[in-house]
Amino acid sequence: LEENGQPFDPHFIINNAVSNIICSITFGERFDYQDDQFQELLRLLDEVLCIQASVCCQLYNAFPRIMHFLPGSHQTLFRKWEKLKMFVANVIENHKKDWNPAAARDFIDAYLQEIEKHKGDATSSFQDENLICSTLDLFLAGTETTSTTLRWGLLFMAMYPKIQEKVQAEIDRVLGQSQKVSTAARESMPYTNAVIHEVQRMGNIVPMNVPRELTEDTTLNGYRLVKGSMVLTNLTALHRDPAEWATPDTFNPEHFLENGQFKKRESFLPFSIGKRMCLGEQLLCCE
């Protein structure tokens, strides 16, 4: 309505909403969308994510010792990262001023409890520096991924209006015009749930998963893998496998439906699998 029917880029509007959810979890408060501090945080996060995809940053990942001495966007990234760390450090200091160990308000408070609990333990990883980095991990991993998924959802709904109509009809039938949205309603909305899963399958926002490093030598399908090797998982091959999906290259919510009910698929792994799978899966599903 604010755009008077004109085209607009939904990126920052969606980012504002998603980032504020992360703020409420980590900082214990939501910001006004026009708040200067909040906008500065979003700007820095957006710039860091954009710079990470640059050629210089990719070269730095491959040749860190050489690139450390060379100019380029990777040096800009380091400066932006320090500003982000300072932002979070200030929030942590403010938390410490009125921190109550018996009543954790948010992620920072809970982490401060662990720091206090492990005080004097030289081997403990619960330290202020790790708290800062863990908080930023939540923002970087939880904001852009969710925001991008939602933008894919908007695109697919625009491309497939009949599917959009069926989703809207189910929402109207189950929730009506006044009932608040809740996770409890998910079981009664199999089609909407199937559409959300198909958005994630087709959107495929982390096609090669997150790089992992082997902690020991191992063998996989006859190949010897050495400790310290980087391993990438091709999730695209899994999510577009014609042996697993009836129409792998087409947006089709029926992939997740059986006799009108939602059906989980073992070959659907946008959050990866195992001990190192995405910690934000439940949060994203709720969002």
PDB file of C-alpha atoms in Angstrom:
ATOM      1  CA  LEU A   1       0.000   0.000   0.000  1.00  0.00           C
ATOM      2  CA  GLU A   2       2.834   2.389   0.818  1.00  0.00           C
ATOM      3  CA  GLU A   3       4.226   1.950  -2.708  1.00  0.00           C
ATOM      4  CA  ASN A   4       0.878   2.877  -4.339  1.00  0.00           C
ATOM      5  CA  GLY A   5       0.935  -0.184  -6.560  1.00  0.00           C
ATOM      6  CA  GLN A   6       4.401   0.535  -7.941  1.00  0.00           C
ATOM      7  CA  PRO A   7       7.220  -2.062  -8.154  1.00  0.00           C
ATOM      8  CA  PHE A   8       9.634  -2.093  -5.211  1.00  0.00           C
ATOM      9  CA  ASP A   9      12.500  -4.168  -3.854  1.00  0.00           C
ATOM     10  CA  PRO A  10      11.240  -6.162  -0.813  1.00  0.00           C
ATOM     11  CA  HIS A  11      14.781  -7.034   0.315  1.00  0.00           C
ATOM     12  CA  PHE A  12      15.159  -4.458   3.088  1.00  0.00           C
ATOM     13  CA  ILE A  13      11.548  -4.673   4.288  1.00  0.00           C
ATOM     14  CA  ILE A  14      11.867  -8.439   4.768  1.00  0.00           C
ATOM     15  CA  ASN A  15      15.360  -8.043   6.229  1.00  0.00           C
ATOM     16  CA  ASN A  16      14.043  -5.577   8.809  1.00  0.00           C
ATOM     17  CA  ALA A  17      11.415  -8.031  10.026  1.00  0.00           C
ATOM     18  CA  VAL A  18      13.713 -11.074  10.110  1.00  0.00           C
ATOM     19  CA  SER A  19      16.588  -9.199  11.764  1.00  0.00           C
ATOM     20  CA  ASN A  20      14.273  -7.905  14.465  1.00  0.00           C
ATOM     21  CA  ILE A  21      13.333 -11.481  15.352  1.00  0.00           C
ATOM     22  CA  ILE A  22      17.032 -12.300  15.769  1.00  0.00           C
ATOM     23  CA  CYS A  23      17.423  -9.103  17.834  1.00  0.00           C
ATOM     24  CA  SER A  24      14.647 -10.206  20.194  1.00  0.00           C
ATOM     25  CA  ILE A  25      16.373 -13.576  20.702  1.00  0.00           C
ATOM     26  CA  THR A  26      19.927 -12.272  21.130  1.00  0.00           C
ATOM     27  CA  PHE A  27      19.462  -8.756  22.555  1.00  0.00           C
ATOM     28  CA  GLY A  28      16.107  -9.253  24.275  1.00  0.00           C
ATOM     29  CA  GLU A  29      14.493  -6.338  22.446  1.00  0.00           C
ATOM     30  CA  ARG A  30      13.074  -5.312  19.098  1.00  0.00           C
ATOM     31  CA  PHE A  31      14.035  -2.080  17.370  1.00  0.00           C
ATOM     32  CA  ASP A  32      11.886   0.451  15.580  1.00  0.00           C
ATOM     33  CA  TYR A  33      12.537  -0.051  11.864  1.00  0.00           C
ATOM     34  CA  GLN A  34      13.761   3.543  11.570  1.00  0.00           C
ATOM     35  CA  ASP A  35      16.080   3.299  14.594  1.00  0.00           C
ATOM     36  CA  ASP A  36      19.551   4.571  13.623  1.00  0.00           C
ATOM     37  CA  GLN A  37      21.371   1.819  15.545  1.00  0.00           C
ATOM     38  CA  PHE A  38      19.230  -0.886  13.971  1.00  0.00           C
ATOM     39  CA  GLN A  39      19.738   0.500  10.467  1.00  0.00           C
ATOM     40  CA  GLU A  40      23.503   0.710  11.031  1.00  0.00           C
ATOM     41  CA  LEU A  41      23.533  -2.942  12.140  1.00  0.00           C
ATOM     42  CA  LEU A  42      21.554  -4.013   9.057  1.00  0.00           C
ATOM     43  CA  ARG A  43      23.771  -1.963   6.752  1.00  0.00           C
ATOM     44  CA  LEU A  44      26.961  -3.519   8.127  1.00  0.00           C
ATOM     45  CA  LEU A  45      25.528  -7.041   7.970  1.00  0.00           C
ATOM     46  CA  ASP A  46      24.401  -6.516   4.383  1.00  0.00           C
ATOM     47  CA  GLU A  47      27.788  -5.123   3.337  1.00  0.00           C
ATOM     48  CA  VAL A  48      29.680  -7.975   5.005  1.00  0.00           C
ATOM     49  CA  LEU A  49      27.551 -10.575   3.217  1.00  0.00           C
ATOM     50  CA  CYS A  50      27.994  -8.841  -0.144  1.00  0.00           C
ATOM     51  CA  ILE A  51      31.762  -8.468   0.251  1.00  0.00           C
ATOM     52  CA  GLN A  52      32.131 -12.129   1.264  1.00  0.00           C
ATOM     53  CA  ALA A  53      31.117 -13.134  -2.256  1.00  0.00           C
ATOM     54  CA  SER A  54      33.834 -10.996  -3.888  1.00  0.00           C
ATOM     55  CA  VAL A  55      36.772 -12.485  -5.793  1.00  0.00           C
ATOM     56  CA  CYS A  56      39.282 -11.119  -3.262  1.00  0.00           C
ATOM     57  CA  CYS A  57      37.517 -12.849  -0.380  1.00  0.00           C
ATOM     58  CA  GLN A  58      37.410 -16.128  -2.282  1.00  0.00           C
ATOM     59  CA  LEU A  59      41.134 -15.786  -2.974  1.00  0.00           C
ATOM     60  CA  TYR A  60      41.726 -15.004   0.702  1.00  0.00           C
ATOM     61  CA  ASN A  61      39.974 -18.259   1.652  1.00  0.00           C
ATOM     62  CA  ALA A  62      42.308 -20.143  -0.701  1.00  0.00           C
ATOM     63  CA  PHE A  63      45.542 -18.228   0.009  1.00  0.00           C
ATOM     64  CA  PRO A  64      45.137 -16.473   3.396  1.00  0.00           C
ATOM     65  CA  ARG A  65      48.843 -15.921   4.111  1.00  0.00           C
ATOM     66  CA  ILE A  66      49.505 -14.208   0.783  1.00  0.00           C
ATOM     67  CA  MET A  67      46.251 -12.226   0.623  1.00  0.00           C
ATOM     68  CA  HIS A  68      46.785 -10.919   4.159  1.00  0.00           C
ATOM     69  CA  PHE A  69      49.441  -8.551   2.789  1.00  0.00           C
ATOM     70  CA  LEU A  70      47.572  -7.510  -0.369  1.00  0.00           C
ATOM     71  CA  PRO A  71      44.929  -4.765  -0.725  1.00  0.00           C
ATOM     72  CA  GLY A  72      41.382  -5.630  -1.775  1.00  0.00           C
ATOM     73  CA  SER A  73      37.799  -6.015  -0.630  1.00  0.00           C
ATOM     74  CA  HIS A  74      38.853  -8.624   1.944  1.00  0.00           C
ATOM     75  CA  GLN A  75      40.597  -5.836   3.884  1.00  0.00           C
ATOM     76  CA  THR A  76      37.352  -3.829   3.796  1.00  0.00           C
ATOM     77  CA  LEU A  77      35.562  -6.903   5.127  1.00  0.00           C
ATOM     78  CA  PHE A  78      37.892  -7.064   8.130  1.00  0.00           C
ATOM     79  CA  ARG A  79      37.178  -3.402   8.954  1.00  0.00           C
ATOM     80  CA  LYS A  80      33.405  -3.917   8.675  1.00  0.00           C
ATOM     81  CA  TRP A  81      33.667  -7.033  10.833  1.00  0.00           C
ATOM     82  CA  GLU A  82      35.457  -5.072  13.566  1.00  0.00           C
ATOM     83  CA  LYS A  83      32.637  -2.504  13.534  1.00  0.00           C
ATOM     84  CA  LEU A  84      30.087  -5.298  13.929  1.00  0.00           C
ATOM     85  CA  LYS A  85      32.058  -6.751  16.827  1.00  0.00           C
ATOM     86  CA  MET A  86      32.151  -3.334  18.514  1.00  0.00           C
ATOM     87  CA  PHE A  87      28.375  -3.002  18.100  1.00  0.00           C
ATOM     88  CA  VAL A  88      27.741  -6.365  19.789  1.00  0.00           C
ATOM     89  CA  ALA A  89      30.403  -5.704  22.462  1.00  0.00           C
ATOM     90  CA  ASN A  90      28.552  -2.524  23.469  1.00  0.00           C
ATOM     91  CA  VAL A  91      25.272  -4.440  23.751  1.00  0.00           C
ATOM     92  CA  ILE A  92      26.996  -7.059  25.939  1.00  0.00           C
ATOM     93  CA  GLU A  93      28.444  -4.367  28.224  1.00  0.00           C
ATOM     94  CA  ASN A  94      24.970  -2.855  28.649  1.00  0.00           C
ATOM     95  CA  HIS A  95      23.621  -6.312  29.510  1.00  0.00           C
ATOM     96  CA  LYS A  96      26.257  -6.758  32.207  1.00  0.00           C
ATOM     97  CA  LYS A  97      25.134  -3.560  33.967  1.00  0.00           C
ATOM     98  CA  ASP A  98      21.725  -4.985  34.908  1.00  0.00           C
ATOM     99  CA  TRP A  99      22.380  -8.700  34.454  1.00  0.00           C
ATOM    100  CA  ASN A 100      20.480 -11.046  36.767  1.00  0.00           C
ATOM    101  CA  PRO A 101      22.071 -14.538  36.769  1.00  0.00           C
ATOM    102  CA  ALA A 102      18.795 -16.040  37.999  1.00  0.00           C
ATOM    103  CA  ALA A 103      16.688 -14.720  35.115  1.00  0.00           C
ATOM    104  CA  ALA A 104      18.070 -14.914  31.582  1.00  0.00           C
ATOM    105  CA  ARG A 105      16.313 -12.475  29.259  1.00  0.00           C
ATOM    106  CA  ASP A 106      17.936 -13.565  26.013  1.00  0.00           C
ATOM    107  CA  PHE A 107      20.853 -15.391  24.375  1.00  0.00           C
ATOM    108  CA  ILE A 108      23.455 -12.950  25.720  1.00  0.00           C
ATOM    109  CA  ASP A 109      22.216 -13.382  29.301  1.00  0.00           C
ATOM    110  CA  ALA A 110      22.245 -17.172  28.945  1.00  0.00           C
ATOM    111  CA  TYR A 111      25.804 -17.074  27.585  1.00  0.00           C
ATOM    112  CA  LEU A 112      26.910 -14.791  30.430  1.00  0.00           C
ATOM    113  CA  GLN A 113      25.579 -17.431  32.824  1.00  0.00           C
ATOM    114  CA  GLU A 114      27.834 -20.016  31.186  1.00  0.00           C
ATOM    115  CA  ILE A 115      30.832 -17.667  31.357  1.00  0.00           C
ATOM    116  CA  GLU A 116      30.208 -17.210  35.085  1.00  0.00           C
ATOM    117  CA  LYS A 117      29.714 -20.948  35.583  1.00  0.00           C
ATOM    118  CA  HIS A 118      33.086 -21.740  33.943  1.00  0.00           C
ATOM    119  CA  LYS A 119      35.020 -18.913  35.555  1.00  0.00           C
ATOM    120  CA  GLY A 120      38.564 -20.005  36.382  1.00  0.00           C
ATOM    121  CA  ASP A 121      38.511 -22.849  33.848  1.00  0.00           C
ATOM    122  CA  ALA A 122      41.341 -22.053  31.416  1.00  0.00           C
ATOM    123  CA  THR A 123      40.080 -24.666  28.943  1.00  0.00           C
ATOM    124  CA  SER A 124      36.562 -23.233  28.739  1.00  0.00           C
ATOM    125  CA  SER A 125      35.420 -21.766  25.424  1.00  0.00           C
ATOM    126  CA  PHE A 126      32.822 -19.598  27.163  1.00  0.00           C
ATOM    127  CA  GLN A 127      34.488 -16.199  26.802  1.00  0.00           C
ATOM    128  CA  ASP A 128      33.425 -12.688  25.794  1.00  0.00           C
ATOM    129  CA  GLU A 129      35.131 -12.948  22.401  1.00  0.00           C
ATOM    130  CA  ASN A 130      33.266 -16.165  21.581  1.00  0.00           C
ATOM    131  CA  LEU A 131      30.014 -14.590  22.775  1.00  0.00           C
ATOM    132  CA  ILE A 132      30.504 -11.741  20.299  1.00  0.00           C
ATOM    133  CA  CYS A 133      31.258 -14.125  17.425  1.00  0.00           C
ATOM    134  CA  SER A 134      28.408 -16.501  18.327  1.00  0.00           C
ATOM    135  CA  THR A 135      25.963 -13.588  18.368  1.00  0.00           C
ATOM    136  CA  LEU A 136      27.148 -12.433  14.949  1.00  0.00           C
ATOM    137  CA  ASP A 137      26.902 -16.018  13.679  1.00  0.00           C
ATOM    138  CA  LEU A 138      23.222 -15.975  14.628  1.00  0.00           C
ATOM    139  CA  PHE A 139      22.716 -12.776  12.662  1.00  0.00           C
ATOM    140  CA  LEU A 140      24.713 -13.757   9.589  1.00  0.00           C
ATOM    141  CA  ALA A 141      23.346 -17.301   9.391  1.00  0.00           C
ATOM    142  CA  GLY A 142      19.819 -16.518  10.548  1.00  0.00           C
ATOM    143  CA  THR A 143      19.014 -13.262   8.788  1.00  0.00           C
ATOM    144  CA  GLU A 144      20.106 -13.614   5.178  1.00  0.00           C
ATOM    145  CA  THR A 145      19.062 -17.261   4.819  1.00  0.00           C
ATOM    146  CA  THR A 146      15.547 -16.625   6.148  1.00  0.00           C
ATOM    147  CA  SER A 147      15.201 -13.384   4.200  1.00  0.00           C
ATOM    148  CA  THR A 148      16.302 -15.053   0.958  1.00  0.00           C
ATOM    149  CA  THR A 149      13.893 -17.964   1.507  1.00  0.00           C
ATOM    150  CA  LEU A 150      11.007 -15.532   2.018  1.00  0.00           C
ATOM    151  CA  ARG A 151      11.922 -13.673  -1.174  1.00  0.00           C
ATOM    152  CA  TRP A 152      11.913 -16.965  -3.078  1.00  0.00           C
ATOM    153  CA  GLY A 153       8.472 -17.608  -1.587  1.00  0.00           C
ATOM    154  CA  LEU A 154       7.202 -14.262  -2.902  1.00  0.00           C
ATOM    155  CA  LEU A 155       8.628 -15.014  -6.338  1.00  0.00           C
ATOM    156  CA  PHE A 156       7.063 -18.475  -6.585  1.00  0.00           C
ATOM    157  CA  MET A 157       3.675 -17.190  -5.402  1.00  0.00           C
ATOM    158  CA  ALA A 158       3.820 -14.515  -8.109  1.00  0.00           C
ATOM    159  CA  MET A 159       4.836 -17.084 -10.733  1.00  0.00           C
ATOM    160  CA  TYR A 160       2.164 -19.617  -9.739  1.00  0.00           C
ATOM    161  CA  PRO A 161      -1.032 -17.667  -8.882  1.00  0.00           C
ATOM    162  CA  LYS A 162      -3.194 -20.817  -8.742  1.00  0.00           C
ATOM    163  CA  ILE A 163      -0.940 -22.274  -6.045  1.00  0.00           C
ATOM    164  CA  GLN A 164      -1.071 -18.924  -4.249  1.00  0.00           C
ATOM    165  CA  GLU A 165      -4.895 -19.059  -4.340  1.00  0.00           C
ATOM    166  CA  LYS A 166      -4.919 -22.553  -2.796  1.00  0.00           C
ATOM    167  CA  VAL A 167      -2.563 -21.415  -0.020  1.00  0.00           C
ATOM    168  CA  GLN A 168      -4.739 -18.364   0.667  1.00  0.00           C
ATOM    169  CA  ALA A 169      -7.897 -20.506   0.724  1.00  0.00           C
ATOM    170  CA  GLU A 170      -6.337 -22.885   3.272  1.00  0.00           C
ATOM    171  CA  ILE A 171      -5.171 -19.984   5.444  1.00  0.00           C
ATOM    172  CA  ASP A 172      -8.653 -18.424   5.341  1.00  0.00           C
ATOM    173  CA  ARG A 173     -10.289 -21.747   6.196  1.00  0.00           C
ATOM    174  CA  VAL A 174      -7.995 -22.622   9.114  1.00  0.00           C
ATOM    175  CA  LEU A 175      -7.080 -19.209  10.526  1.00  0.00           C
ATOM    176  CA  GLY A 176      -9.783 -16.921   9.179  1.00  0.00           C
ATOM    177  CA  GLN A 177      -9.326 -13.163   9.283  1.00  0.00           C
ATOM    178  CA  SER A 178      -8.781 -12.688  13.022  1.00  0.00           C
ATOM    179  CA  GLN A 179      -6.978 -15.735  14.452  1.00  0.00           C
ATOM    180  CA  LYS A 180      -3.280 -15.261  15.187  1.00  0.00           C
ATOM    181  CA  VAL A 181      -0.782 -17.350  13.255  1.00  0.00           C
ATOM    182  CA  SER A 182       0.792 -20.090  15.398  1.00  0.00           C
ATOM    183  CA  THR A 183       2.889 -23.202  14.861  1.00  0.00           C
ATOM    184  CA  ALA A 184       0.021 -25.272  16.300  1.00  0.00           C
ATOM    185  CA  ALA A 185      -1.998 -24.588  13.130  1.00  0.00           C
ATOM    186  CA  ARG A 186       0.645 -26.208  10.919  1.00  0.00           C
ATOM    187  CA  GLU A 187      -0.855 -29.701  11.243  1.00  0.00           C
ATOM    188  CA  SER A 188      -4.149 -28.370   9.876  1.00  0.00           C
ATOM    189  CA  MET A 189      -2.468 -26.721   6.878  1.00  0.00           C
ATOM    190  CA  PRO A 190      -0.809 -29.536   4.885  1.00  0.00           C
ATOM    191  CA  TYR A 191      -0.904 -27.703   1.552  1.00  0.00           C
ATOM    192  CA  THR A 192       0.684 -24.527   2.929  1.00  0.00           C
ATOM    193  CA  ASN A 193       3.313 -26.647   4.685  1.00  0.00           C
ATOM    194  CA  ALA A 194       4.030 -28.475   1.417  1.00  0.00           C
ATOM    195  CA  VAL A 195       4.397 -25.164  -0.438  1.00  0.00           C
ATOM    196  CA  ILE A 196       6.873 -23.876   2.169  1.00  0.00           C
ATOM    197  CA  HIS A 197       8.970 -27.033   1.807  1.00  0.00           C
ATOM    198  CA  GLU A 198       8.858 -26.799  -1.998  1.00  0.00           C
ATOM    199  CA  VAL A 199      10.025 -23.172  -1.790  1.00  0.00           C
ATOM    200  CA  GLN A 200      13.053 -24.388   0.168  1.00  0.00           C
ATOM    201  CA  ARG A 201      13.721 -27.257  -2.242  1.00  0.00           C
ATOM    202  CA  MET A 202      13.527 -25.114  -5.371  1.00  0.00           C
ATOM    203  CA  GLY A 203      15.087 -22.003  -3.798  1.00  0.00           C
ATOM    204  CA  ASN A 204      18.058 -24.136  -2.745  1.00  0.00           C
ATOM    205  CA  ILE A 205      19.774 -21.163  -1.092  1.00  0.00           C
ATOM    206  CA  VAL A 206      22.832 -23.104   0.154  1.00  0.00           C
ATOM    207  CA  PRO A 207      23.508 -25.308  -2.895  1.00  0.00           C
ATOM    208  CA  MET A 208      26.883 -26.630  -1.709  1.00  0.00           C
ATOM    209  CA  ASN A 209      26.056 -26.640   2.008  1.00  0.00           C
ATOM    210  CA  VAL A 210      28.550 -25.160   4.489  1.00  0.00           C
ATOM    211  CA  PRO A 211      32.192 -26.335   4.202  1.00  0.00           C
ATOM    212  CA  ARG A 212      33.273 -28.883   6.813  1.00  0.00           C
ATOM    213  CA  GLU A 213      36.729 -30.025   7.867  1.00  0.00           C
ATOM    214  CA  LEU A 214      37.575 -33.660   8.580  1.00  0.00           C
ATOM    215  CA  THR A 215      38.706 -34.258  12.163  1.00  0.00           C
ATOM    216  CA  GLU A 216      40.342 -37.594  11.285  1.00  0.00           C
ATOM    217  CA  ASP A 217      41.330 -39.771   8.317  1.00  0.00           C
ATOM    218  CA  THR A 218      38.442 -41.756   6.858  1.00  0.00           C
ATOM    219  CA  THR A 219      37.280 -43.632   3.768  1.00  0.00           C
ATOM    220  CA  LEU A 220      34.074 -42.857   1.848  1.00  0.00           C
ATOM    221  CA  ASN A 221      32.904 -45.046  -1.048  1.00  0.00           C
ATOM    222  CA  GLY A 222      36.455 -46.256  -1.576  1.00  0.00           C
ATOM    223  CA  TYR A 223      37.996 -42.773  -1.518  1.00  0.00           C
ATOM    224  CA  ARG A 224      40.577 -42.000   1.155  1.00  0.00           C
ATOM    225  CA  LEU A 225      39.899 -38.646   2.841  1.00  0.00           C
ATOM    226  CA  VAL A 226      42.694 -37.096   4.906  1.00  0.00           C
ATOM    227  CA  LYS A 227      42.253 -35.284   8.209  1.00  0.00           C
ATOM    228  CA  GLY A 228      42.014 -31.526   7.653  1.00  0.00           C
ATOM    229  CA  SER A 229      40.454 -31.872   4.197  1.00  0.00           C
ATOM    230  CA  MET A 230      37.552 -29.567   3.335  1.00  0.00           C
ATOM    231  CA  VAL A 231      34.318 -31.365   2.451  1.00  0.00           C
ATOM    232  CA  LEU A 232      31.405 -29.873   0.484  1.00  0.00           C
ATOM    233  CA  THR A 233      27.994 -31.531   0.121  1.00  0.00           C
ATOM    234  CA  ASN A 234      26.152 -31.060  -3.167  1.00  0.00           C
ATOM    235  CA  LEU A 235      22.610 -30.411  -1.924  1.00  0.00           C
ATOM    236  CA  THR A 236      21.551 -29.322  -5.419  1.00  0.00           C
ATOM    237  CA  ALA A 237      22.125 -32.849  -6.733  1.00  0.00           C
ATOM    238  CA  LEU A 238      19.967 -34.194  -3.901  1.00  0.00           C
ATOM    239  CA  HIS A 239      17.128 -31.680  -4.280  1.00  0.00           C
ATOM    240  CA  ARG A 240      17.001 -32.015  -8.091  1.00  0.00           C
ATOM    241  CA  ASP A 241      17.504 -35.783  -8.295  1.00  0.00           C
ATOM    242  CA  PRO A 242      14.994 -37.242 -10.811  1.00  0.00           C
ATOM    243  CA  ALA A 243      15.134 -40.529  -8.919  1.00  0.00           C
ATOM    244  CA  GLU A 244      13.728 -38.778  -5.826  1.00  0.00           C
ATOM    245  CA  TRP A 245      11.387 -36.122  -7.250  1.00  0.00           C
ATOM    246  CA  ALA A 246       8.611 -36.576  -9.825  1.00  0.00           C
ATOM    247  CA  THR A 247       9.268 -33.180 -11.441  1.00  0.00           C
ATOM    248  CA  PRO A 248      12.665 -32.121 -10.050  1.00  0.00           C
ATOM    249  CA  ASP A 249      12.979 -28.875 -12.039  1.00  0.00           C
ATOM    250  CA  THR A 250       9.386 -27.696 -11.566  1.00  0.00           C
ATOM    251  CA  PHE A 251       7.793 -25.981  -8.567  1.00  0.00           C
ATOM    252  CA  ASN A 252       5.378 -28.676  -7.416  1.00  0.00           C
ATOM    253  CA  PRO A 253       4.004 -28.813  -3.830  1.00  0.00           C
ATOM    254  CA  GLU A 254       2.669 -32.316  -4.584  1.00  0.00           C
ATOM    255  CA  HIS A 255       6.206 -33.543  -3.895  1.00  0.00           C
ATOM    256  CA  PHE A 256       5.361 -33.171  -0.199  1.00  0.00           C
ATOM    257  CA  LEU A 257       1.775 -34.423  -0.256  1.00  0.00           C
ATOM    258  CA  GLU A 258       0.295 -37.912  -0.069  1.00  0.00           C
ATOM    259  CA  ASN A 259      -3.467 -38.409  -0.072  1.00  0.00           C
ATOM    260  CA  GLY A 260      -3.904 -34.748   0.790  1.00  0.00           C
ATOM    261  CA  GLN A 261      -1.650 -34.941   3.853  1.00  0.00           C
ATOM    262  CA  PHE A 262       1.829 -33.541   4.329  1.00  0.00           C
ATOM    263  CA  LYS A 263       4.598 -36.085   3.750  1.00  0.00           C
ATOM    264  CA  LYS A 264       8.188 -35.727   4.948  1.00  0.00           C
ATOM    265  CA  ARG A 265      10.882 -36.645   2.445  1.00  0.00           C
ATOM    266  CA  GLU A 266      14.232 -38.159   3.452  1.00  0.00           C
ATOM    267  CA  SER A 267      15.832 -36.574   0.390  1.00  0.00           C
ATOM    268  CA  PHE A 268      14.897 -33.076   1.603  1.00  0.00           C
ATOM    269  CA  LEU A 269      17.888 -31.710   3.542  1.00  0.00           C
ATOM    270  CA  PRO A 270      18.124 -27.897   3.198  1.00  0.00           C
ATOM    271  CA  PHE A 271      19.387 -27.709   6.795  1.00  0.00           C
ATOM    272  CA  SER A 272      21.937 -30.491   6.279  1.00  0.00           C
ATOM    273  CA  ILE A 273      22.044 -33.464   8.659  1.00  0.00           C
ATOM    274  CA  GLY A 274      23.905 -34.832  11.676  1.00  0.00           C
ATOM    275  CA  LYS A 275      25.520 -33.105  14.650  1.00  0.00           C
ATOM    276  CA  ARG A 276      26.579 -30.107  12.554  1.00  0.00           C
ATOM    277  CA  MET A 277      23.195 -29.472  10.947  1.00  0.00           C
ATOM    278  CA  CYS A 278      21.726 -25.956  11.008  1.00  0.00           C
ATOM    279  CA  LEU A 279      20.765 -24.940  14.548  1.00  0.00           C
ATOM    280  CA  GLY A 280      18.197 -22.484  13.209  1.00  0.00           C
ATOM    281  CA  GLU A 281      15.916 -25.046  11.559  1.00  0.00           C
ATOM    282  CA  GLN A 282      13.165 -24.801  14.177  1.00  0.00           C
ATOM    283  CA  LEU A 283      13.366 -21.004  14.264  1.00  0.00           C
ATOM    284  CA  LEU A 284      13.092 -20.738  10.484  1.00  0.00           C
ATOM    285  CA  CYS A 285      10.139 -23.132  10.420  1.00  0.00           C
ATOM    286  CA  CYS A 286       8.360 -20.959  12.996  1.00  0.00           C
ATOM    287  CA  GLU A 287       9.137 -17.785  11.035  1.00  0.00           C
TER     288      GLU A 287
END
